[in-house]
Short mmCIF file of C-alpha atoms in Angstrom, two decimals:
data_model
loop_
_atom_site.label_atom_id
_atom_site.label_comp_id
_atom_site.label_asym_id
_atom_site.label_seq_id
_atom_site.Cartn_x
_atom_site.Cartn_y
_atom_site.Cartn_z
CA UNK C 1 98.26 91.31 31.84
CA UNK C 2 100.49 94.23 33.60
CA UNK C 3 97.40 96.61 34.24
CA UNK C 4 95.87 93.18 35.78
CA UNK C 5 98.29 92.57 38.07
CA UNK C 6 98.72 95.83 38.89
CA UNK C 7 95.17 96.23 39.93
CA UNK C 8 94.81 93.36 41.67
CA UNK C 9 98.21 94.46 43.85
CA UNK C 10 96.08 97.40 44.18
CA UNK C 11 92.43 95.86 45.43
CA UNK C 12 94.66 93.81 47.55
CA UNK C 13 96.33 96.63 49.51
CA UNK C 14 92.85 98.39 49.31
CA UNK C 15 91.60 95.41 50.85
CA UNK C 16 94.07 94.93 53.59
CA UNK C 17 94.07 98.45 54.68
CA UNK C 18 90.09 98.19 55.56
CA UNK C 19 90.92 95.04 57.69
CA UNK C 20 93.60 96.90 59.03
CA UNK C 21 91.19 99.79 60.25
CA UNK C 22 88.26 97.19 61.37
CA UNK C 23 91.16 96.03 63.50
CA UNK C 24 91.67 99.13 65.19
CA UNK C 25 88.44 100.05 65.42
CA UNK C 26 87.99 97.13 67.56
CA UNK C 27 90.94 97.81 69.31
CA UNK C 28 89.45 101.38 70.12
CA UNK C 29 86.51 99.77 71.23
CA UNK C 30 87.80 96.68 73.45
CA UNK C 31 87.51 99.45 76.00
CA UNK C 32 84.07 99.54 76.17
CA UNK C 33 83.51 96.05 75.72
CA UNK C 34 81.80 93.84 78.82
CA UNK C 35 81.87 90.43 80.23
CA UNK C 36 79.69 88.72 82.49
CA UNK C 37 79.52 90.70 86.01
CA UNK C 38 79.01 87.56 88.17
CA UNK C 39 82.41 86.39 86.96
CA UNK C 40 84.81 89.32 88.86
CA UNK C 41 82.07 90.43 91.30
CA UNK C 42 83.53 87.75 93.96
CA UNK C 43 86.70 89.42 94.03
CA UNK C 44 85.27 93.21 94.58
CA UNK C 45 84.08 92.49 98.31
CA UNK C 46 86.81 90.32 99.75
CA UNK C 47 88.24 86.71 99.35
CA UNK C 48 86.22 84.34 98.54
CA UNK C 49 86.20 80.25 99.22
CA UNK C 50 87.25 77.80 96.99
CA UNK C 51 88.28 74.45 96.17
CA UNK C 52 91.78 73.78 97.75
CA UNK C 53 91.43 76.66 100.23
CA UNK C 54 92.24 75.61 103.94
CA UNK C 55 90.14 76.45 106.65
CA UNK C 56 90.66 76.79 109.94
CA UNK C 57 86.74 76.14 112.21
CA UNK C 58 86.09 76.74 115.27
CA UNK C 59 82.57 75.71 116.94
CA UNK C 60 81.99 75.89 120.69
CA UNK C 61 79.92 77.38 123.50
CA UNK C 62 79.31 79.70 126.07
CA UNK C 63 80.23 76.75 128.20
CA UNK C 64 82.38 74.80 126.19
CA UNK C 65 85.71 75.20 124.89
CA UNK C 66 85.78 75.83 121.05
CA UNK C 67 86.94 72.52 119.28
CA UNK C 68 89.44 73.72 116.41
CA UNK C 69 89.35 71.82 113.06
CA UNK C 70 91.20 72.41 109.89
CA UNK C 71 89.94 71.29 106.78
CA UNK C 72 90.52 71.55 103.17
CA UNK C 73 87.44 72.41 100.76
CA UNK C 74 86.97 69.67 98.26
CA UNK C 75 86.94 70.20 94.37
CA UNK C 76 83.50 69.62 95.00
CA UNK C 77 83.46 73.09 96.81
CA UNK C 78 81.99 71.56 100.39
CA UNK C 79 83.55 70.31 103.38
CA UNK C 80 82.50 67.89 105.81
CA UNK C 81 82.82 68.45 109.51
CA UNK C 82 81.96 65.98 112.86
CA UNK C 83 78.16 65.91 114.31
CA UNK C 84 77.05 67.48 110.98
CA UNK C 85 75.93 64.27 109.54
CA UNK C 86 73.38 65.55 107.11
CA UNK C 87 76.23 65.40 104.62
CA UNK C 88 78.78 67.96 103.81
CA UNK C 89 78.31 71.86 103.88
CA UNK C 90 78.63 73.46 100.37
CA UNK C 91 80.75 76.78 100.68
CA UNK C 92 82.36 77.68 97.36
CA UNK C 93 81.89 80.91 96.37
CA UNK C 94 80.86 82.06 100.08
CA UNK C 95 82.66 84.86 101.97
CA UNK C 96 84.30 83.85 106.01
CA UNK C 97 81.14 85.39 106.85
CA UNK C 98 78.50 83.89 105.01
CA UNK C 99 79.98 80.57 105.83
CA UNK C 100 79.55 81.36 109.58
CA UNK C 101 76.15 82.13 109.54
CA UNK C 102 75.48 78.71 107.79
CA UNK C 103 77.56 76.84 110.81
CA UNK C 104 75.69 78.56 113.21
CA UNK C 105 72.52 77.63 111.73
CA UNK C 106 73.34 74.33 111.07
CA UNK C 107 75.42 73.80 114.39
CA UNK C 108 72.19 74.93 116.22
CA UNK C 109 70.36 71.37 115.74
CA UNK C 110 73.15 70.08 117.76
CA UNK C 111 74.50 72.90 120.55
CA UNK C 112 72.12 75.99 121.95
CA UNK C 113 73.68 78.98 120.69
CA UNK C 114 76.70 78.00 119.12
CA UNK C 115 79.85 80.21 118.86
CA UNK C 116 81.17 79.50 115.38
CA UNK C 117 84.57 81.25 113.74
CA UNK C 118 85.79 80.27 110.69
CA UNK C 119 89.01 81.86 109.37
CA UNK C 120 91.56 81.02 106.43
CA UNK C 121 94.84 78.54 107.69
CA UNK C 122 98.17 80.18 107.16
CA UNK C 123 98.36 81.18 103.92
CA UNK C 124 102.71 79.97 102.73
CA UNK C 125 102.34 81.06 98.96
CA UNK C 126 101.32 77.16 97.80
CA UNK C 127 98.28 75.74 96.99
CA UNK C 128 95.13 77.84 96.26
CA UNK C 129 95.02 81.50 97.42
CA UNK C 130 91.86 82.73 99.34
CA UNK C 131 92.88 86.10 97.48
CA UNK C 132 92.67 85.12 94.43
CA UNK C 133 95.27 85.04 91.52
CA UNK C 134 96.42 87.33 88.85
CA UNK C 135 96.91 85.93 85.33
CA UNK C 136 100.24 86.00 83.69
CA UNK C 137 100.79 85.55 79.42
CA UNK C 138 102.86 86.41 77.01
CA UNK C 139 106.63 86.75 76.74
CA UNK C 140 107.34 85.72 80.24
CA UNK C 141 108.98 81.88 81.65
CA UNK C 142 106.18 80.11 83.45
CA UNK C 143 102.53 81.61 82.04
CA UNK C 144 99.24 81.25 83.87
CA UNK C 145 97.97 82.03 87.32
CA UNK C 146 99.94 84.06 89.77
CA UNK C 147 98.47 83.47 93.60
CA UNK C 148 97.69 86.97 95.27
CA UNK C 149 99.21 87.12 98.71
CA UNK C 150 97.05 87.95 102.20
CA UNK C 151 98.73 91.18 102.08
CA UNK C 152 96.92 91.81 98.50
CA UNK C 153 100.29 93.80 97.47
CA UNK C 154 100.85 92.11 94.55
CA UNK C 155 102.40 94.65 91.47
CA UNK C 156 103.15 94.30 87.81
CA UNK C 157 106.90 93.91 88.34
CA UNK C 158 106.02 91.91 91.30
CA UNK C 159 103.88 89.27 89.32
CA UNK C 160 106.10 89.09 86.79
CA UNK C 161 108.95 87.93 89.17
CA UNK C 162 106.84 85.28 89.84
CA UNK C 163 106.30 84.15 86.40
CA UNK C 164 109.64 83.55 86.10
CA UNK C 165 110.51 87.07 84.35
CA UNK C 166 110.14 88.39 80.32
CA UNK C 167 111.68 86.39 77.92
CA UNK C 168 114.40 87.65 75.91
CA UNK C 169 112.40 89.41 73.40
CA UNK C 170 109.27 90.52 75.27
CA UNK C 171 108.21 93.98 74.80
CA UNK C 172 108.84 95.83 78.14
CA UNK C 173 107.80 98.62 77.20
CA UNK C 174 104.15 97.84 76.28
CA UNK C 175 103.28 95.46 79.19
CA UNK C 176 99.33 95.63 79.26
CA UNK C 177 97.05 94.79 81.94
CA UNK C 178 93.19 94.03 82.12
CA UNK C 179 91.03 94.73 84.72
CA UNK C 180 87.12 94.05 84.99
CA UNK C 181 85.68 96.13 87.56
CA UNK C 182 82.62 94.67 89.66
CA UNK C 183 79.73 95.86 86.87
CA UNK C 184 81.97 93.89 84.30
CA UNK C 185 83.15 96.75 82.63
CA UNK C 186 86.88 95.96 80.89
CA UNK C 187 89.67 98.67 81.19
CA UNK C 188 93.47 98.48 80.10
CA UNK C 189 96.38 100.05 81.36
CA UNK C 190 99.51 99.69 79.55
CA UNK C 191 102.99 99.70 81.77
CA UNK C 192 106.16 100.30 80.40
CA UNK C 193 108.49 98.37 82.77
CA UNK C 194 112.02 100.54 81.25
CA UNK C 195 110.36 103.13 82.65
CA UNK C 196 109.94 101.85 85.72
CA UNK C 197 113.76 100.15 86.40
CA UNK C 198 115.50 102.73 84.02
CA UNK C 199 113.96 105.44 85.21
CA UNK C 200 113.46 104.29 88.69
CA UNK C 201 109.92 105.50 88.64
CA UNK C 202 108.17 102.81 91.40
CA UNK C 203 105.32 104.88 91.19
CA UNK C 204 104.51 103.57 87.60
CA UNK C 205 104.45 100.22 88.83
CA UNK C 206 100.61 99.65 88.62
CA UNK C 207 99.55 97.80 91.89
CA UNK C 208 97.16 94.48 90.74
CA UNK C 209 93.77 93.16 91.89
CA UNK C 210 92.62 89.70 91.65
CA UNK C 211 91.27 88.83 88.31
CA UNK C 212 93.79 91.41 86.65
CA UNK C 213 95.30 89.76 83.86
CA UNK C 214 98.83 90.81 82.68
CA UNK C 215 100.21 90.41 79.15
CA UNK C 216 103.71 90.54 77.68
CA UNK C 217 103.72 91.05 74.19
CA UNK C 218 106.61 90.64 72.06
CA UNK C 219 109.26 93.25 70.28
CA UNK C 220 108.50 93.73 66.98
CA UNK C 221 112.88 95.17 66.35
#
Protein backbone atom coordinates (compact mmCIF):
# COMPACT_ATOMS: atom_id res chain seq x y z
CA UNK A 1 0.00 0.00 0.00
CA UNK A 2 3.22 2.32 0.89
CA UNK A 3 5.01 1.68 -2.58
CA UNK A 4 1.33 2.71 -3.96
CA UNK A 5 1.10 5.74 -2.48
CA UNK A 6 4.37 6.53 -2.94
CA UNK A 7 4.12 6.17 -6.65
CA UNK A 8 1.19 7.78 -7.12
CA UNK A 9 2.82 11.00 -5.00
CA UNK A 10 5.33 10.41 -7.57
CA UNK A 11 3.15 10.29 -11.10
CA UNK A 12 1.47 13.17 -9.50
CA UNK A 13 4.49 15.48 -9.17
CA UNK A 14 5.62 13.94 -12.58
CA UNK A 15 2.44 15.05 -13.78
CA UNK A 16 2.33 18.53 -12.45
CA UNK A 17 5.77 19.38 -13.45
CA UNK A 18 4.81 18.76 -17.37
CA UNK A 19 1.80 21.18 -16.86
CA UNK A 20 4.07 23.33 -15.22
CA UNK A 21 6.46 23.45 -18.37
CA UNK A 22 3.37 23.53 -21.01
CA UNK A 23 2.69 26.63 -18.94
CA UNK A 24 5.79 28.25 -19.62
CA UNK A 25 6.13 27.24 -22.83
CA UNK A 26 3.12 29.19 -23.52
CA UNK A 27 4.27 31.87 -21.59
CA UNK A 28 7.50 31.92 -23.85
CA UNK A 29 5.38 31.94 -26.68
CA UNK A 30 2.51 34.61 -25.79
CA UNK A 31 5.13 36.76 -27.46
CA UNK A 32 4.61 35.65 -30.69
CA UNK A 33 1.09 35.19 -30.43
CA UNK A 34 -1.46 37.53 -32.76
CA UNK A 35 -4.83 39.02 -32.64
CA UNK A 36 -6.94 40.40 -35.16
CA UNK A 37 -5.11 43.53 -36.95
CA UNK A 38 -8.34 45.48 -37.67
CA UNK A 39 -8.86 45.65 -33.92
CA UNK A 40 -5.60 48.17 -32.93
CA UNK A 41 -5.04 49.39 -36.53
CA UNK A 42 -7.49 52.50 -35.71
CA UNK A 43 -5.30 53.66 -33.12
CA UNK A 44 -1.83 53.48 -35.28
CA UNK A 45 -2.82 56.55 -37.61
CA UNK A 46 -4.52 58.98 -35.27
CA UNK A 47 -7.81 59.29 -33.20
CA UNK A 48 -10.48 57.90 -34.35
CA UNK A 49 -14.52 58.70 -33.92
CA UNK A 50 -16.71 57.12 -31.72
CA UNK A 51 -19.81 56.88 -29.90
CA UNK A 52 -19.89 59.66 -27.17
CA UNK A 53 -17.16 61.72 -28.90
CA UNK A 54 -18.14 65.50 -29.34
CA UNK A 55 -17.75 67.22 -32.40
CA UNK A 56 -17.39 70.45 -33.19
CA UNK A 57 -18.77 71.15 -37.51
CA UNK A 58 -18.37 73.73 -39.32
CA UNK A 59 -20.03 74.05 -42.98
CA UNK A 60 -20.04 77.31 -44.92
CA UNK A 61 -19.00 79.09 -48.10
CA UNK A 62 -16.88 81.16 -50.00
CA UNK A 63 -19.67 83.61 -49.44
CA UNK A 64 -21.18 82.61 -46.40
CA UNK A 65 -20.17 82.61 -42.94
CA UNK A 66 -19.44 79.04 -41.58
CA UNK A 67 -22.46 77.96 -39.30
CA UNK A 68 -20.77 76.15 -36.16
CA UNK A 69 -22.58 73.09 -34.69
CA UNK A 70 -21.61 70.79 -31.94
CA UNK A 71 -22.87 67.48 -31.75
CA UNK A 72 -22.42 64.34 -29.94
CA UNK A 73 -22.06 60.93 -32.01
CA UNK A 74 -24.79 58.56 -31.06
CA UNK A 75 -24.18 54.90 -29.74
CA UNK A 76 -25.37 54.26 -33.02
CA UNK A 77 -21.99 55.77 -34.31
CA UNK A 78 -23.85 58.63 -36.71
CA UNK A 79 -24.87 62.03 -36.17
CA UNK A 80 -27.49 64.01 -37.61
CA UNK A 81 -26.96 67.55 -38.78
CA UNK A 82 -29.63 70.45 -40.38
CA UNK A 83 -30.39 70.42 -44.37
CA UNK A 84 -28.97 66.84 -44.42
CA UNK A 85 -32.28 65.24 -44.37
CA UNK A 86 -31.42 61.99 -46.02
CA UNK A 87 -31.01 60.72 -42.48
CA UNK A 88 -28.02 60.79 -40.29
CA UNK A 89 -24.27 60.51 -41.42
CA UNK A 90 -22.56 57.29 -40.10
CA UNK A 91 -18.93 58.21 -38.84
CA UNK A 92 -17.68 55.68 -36.31
CA UNK A 93 -14.57 54.45 -36.92
CA UNK A 94 -13.70 57.47 -39.42
CA UNK A 95 -10.67 59.76 -38.95
CA UNK A 96 -11.47 64.16 -38.77
CA UNK A 97 -10.53 63.72 -42.23
CA UNK A 98 -12.42 61.11 -43.71
CA UNK A 99 -15.44 62.56 -42.09
CA UNK A 100 -14.84 65.85 -44.00
CA UNK A 101 -14.67 64.54 -47.22
CA UNK A 102 -18.11 62.81 -46.61
CA UNK A 103 -19.66 66.46 -45.50
CA UNK A 104 -18.34 67.94 -48.38
CA UNK A 105 -19.78 65.44 -50.58
CA UNK A 106 -22.87 65.27 -49.02
CA UNK A 107 -23.11 69.15 -48.25
CA UNK A 108 -22.60 69.61 -52.07
CA UNK A 109 -26.41 68.65 -52.96
CA UNK A 110 -27.24 71.60 -50.93
CA UNK A 111 -24.29 74.57 -51.20
CA UNK A 112 -21.69 74.87 -54.42
CA UNK A 113 -18.45 74.13 -53.05
CA UNK A 114 -18.86 73.82 -49.54
CA UNK A 115 -16.13 74.64 -46.94
CA UNK A 116 -16.52 71.92 -44.33
CA UNK A 117 -14.15 71.56 -40.92
CA UNK A 118 -14.84 69.22 -38.52
CA UNK A 119 -12.68 69.10 -35.36
CA UNK A 120 -12.99 67.33 -31.80
CA UNK A 121 -14.89 69.81 -28.84
CA UNK A 122 -12.68 70.46 -25.89
CA UNK A 123 -11.59 67.48 -24.69
CA UNK A 124 -12.00 68.02 -20.07
CA UNK A 125 -10.90 64.33 -19.21
CA UNK A 126 -14.89 63.05 -19.05
CA UNK A 127 -16.80 61.25 -21.29
CA UNK A 128 -15.27 59.32 -24.25
CA UNK A 129 -11.71 60.20 -25.41
CA UNK A 130 -11.10 60.77 -29.22
CA UNK A 131 -7.56 59.28 -28.17
CA UNK A 132 -8.49 56.40 -27.08
CA UNK A 133 -8.05 54.66 -23.61
CA UNK A 134 -5.53 52.49 -21.97
CA UNK A 135 -6.75 49.46 -19.99
CA UNK A 136 -6.06 49.16 -16.35
CA UNK A 137 -6.31 45.40 -14.20
CA UNK A 138 -5.04 43.88 -11.58
CA UNK A 139 -4.04 44.99 -8.09
CA UNK A 140 -5.01 48.56 -8.55
CA UNK A 141 -8.54 50.63 -6.91
CA UNK A 142 -10.81 51.36 -9.84
CA UNK A 143 -9.95 48.65 -12.91
CA UNK A 144 -10.91 49.16 -16.53
CA UNK A 145 -10.44 51.86 -19.09
CA UNK A 146 -8.15 54.78 -18.53
CA UNK A 147 -9.09 57.83 -21.19
CA UNK A 148 -5.81 58.95 -23.11
CA UNK A 149 -5.48 62.69 -23.01
CA UNK A 150 -5.12 65.11 -26.41
CA UNK A 151 -1.64 65.47 -25.38
CA UNK A 152 -1.25 61.45 -25.83
CA UNK A 153 1.32 61.64 -22.71
CA UNK A 154 -0.19 59.20 -20.84
CA UNK A 155 2.66 56.80 -18.72
CA UNK A 156 2.53 53.69 -16.63
CA UNK A 157 2.78 55.57 -13.33
CA UNK A 158 0.59 58.08 -14.87
CA UNK A 159 -2.33 55.58 -15.66
CA UNK A 160 -2.06 54.05 -12.67
CA UNK A 161 -2.76 57.35 -10.74
CA UNK A 162 -5.75 57.32 -12.47
CA UNK A 163 -6.88 53.97 -11.49
CA UNK A 164 -6.89 54.94 -8.23
CA UNK A 165 -3.23 53.48 -7.39
CA UNK A 166 -1.89 49.54 -6.48
CA UNK A 167 -3.54 47.96 -3.84
CA UNK A 168 -1.78 47.03 -0.84
CA UNK A 169 -0.34 43.89 -2.04
CA UNK A 170 0.16 44.43 -5.78
CA UNK A 171 3.39 43.46 -7.16
CA UNK A 172 5.25 46.71 -8.13
CA UNK A 173 7.84 45.33 -9.21
CA UNK A 174 6.45 43.18 -12.08
CA UNK A 175 3.89 45.67 -13.53
CA UNK A 176 3.36 44.29 -17.20
CA UNK A 177 2.08 45.97 -20.13
CA UNK A 178 0.65 44.77 -23.59
CA UNK A 179 0.90 46.36 -26.64
CA UNK A 180 -0.46 45.21 -30.20
CA UNK A 181 1.28 46.98 -32.82
CA UNK A 182 -0.74 47.88 -36.14
CA UNK A 183 -0.01 44.17 -37.96
CA UNK A 184 -1.50 42.69 -34.63
CA UNK A 185 1.56 41.45 -33.43
CA UNK A 186 1.48 41.22 -29.24
CA UNK A 187 4.62 42.41 -27.26
CA UNK A 188 5.12 42.80 -23.35
CA UNK A 189 7.15 44.96 -21.43
CA UNK A 190 7.38 44.44 -17.84
CA UNK A 191 7.95 47.77 -15.48
CA UNK A 192 9.13 47.64 -12.18
CA UNK A 193 7.59 50.78 -10.59
CA UNK A 194 10.37 50.56 -7.18
CA UNK A 195 12.60 51.15 -9.65
CA UNK A 196 11.19 53.90 -10.94
CA UNK A 197 10.17 56.01 -7.41
CA UNK A 198 13.07 54.31 -5.39
CA UNK A 199 15.45 54.74 -7.69
CA UNK A 200 14.14 57.84 -9.23
CA UNK A 201 14.72 56.45 -12.66
CA UNK A 202 11.70 58.48 -14.82
CA UNK A 203 13.24 57.16 -17.70
CA UNK A 204 11.90 53.58 -16.89
CA UNK A 205 8.56 54.85 -16.83
CA UNK A 206 7.33 53.27 -20.16
CA UNK A 207 5.24 56.01 -22.02
CA UNK A 208 1.59 54.21 -23.21
CA UNK A 209 -0.33 54.09 -26.51
CA UNK A 210 -3.93 53.60 -26.88
CA UNK A 211 -4.94 50.04 -26.74
CA UNK A 212 -1.93 49.31 -24.26
CA UNK A 213 -3.23 47.34 -21.58
CA UNK A 214 -1.55 47.49 -18.09
CA UNK A 215 -1.62 44.73 -15.46
CA UNK A 216 -0.84 44.64 -11.75
CA UNK A 217 -0.27 41.38 -10.54
CA UNK A 218 -0.11 40.47 -7.05
CA UNK A 219 2.96 39.67 -4.42
CA UNK A 220 3.37 36.30 -3.98
CA UNK A 221 5.57 37.26 0.01
Amino acid sequence: MAKKSLVGILLSLAFACLCGCETLNTLIHNDEERVDPTFVAKWWDGPRIQPGVSLVVQVGTASAPPTVMNVVVSQKGDITLPLLLQGPVACDGLTLEALTEKLVKAYSVYYRQPLITVTFAPYDGRGVSPWGTVTVMGEVMRPGPVNMPPTMDMTVTKVLMEAGGCKPFADKSAVRVTRCDKDGNMTRTTVNLNEIGKDGRIDKDMPLRAGDVVWVPETWY
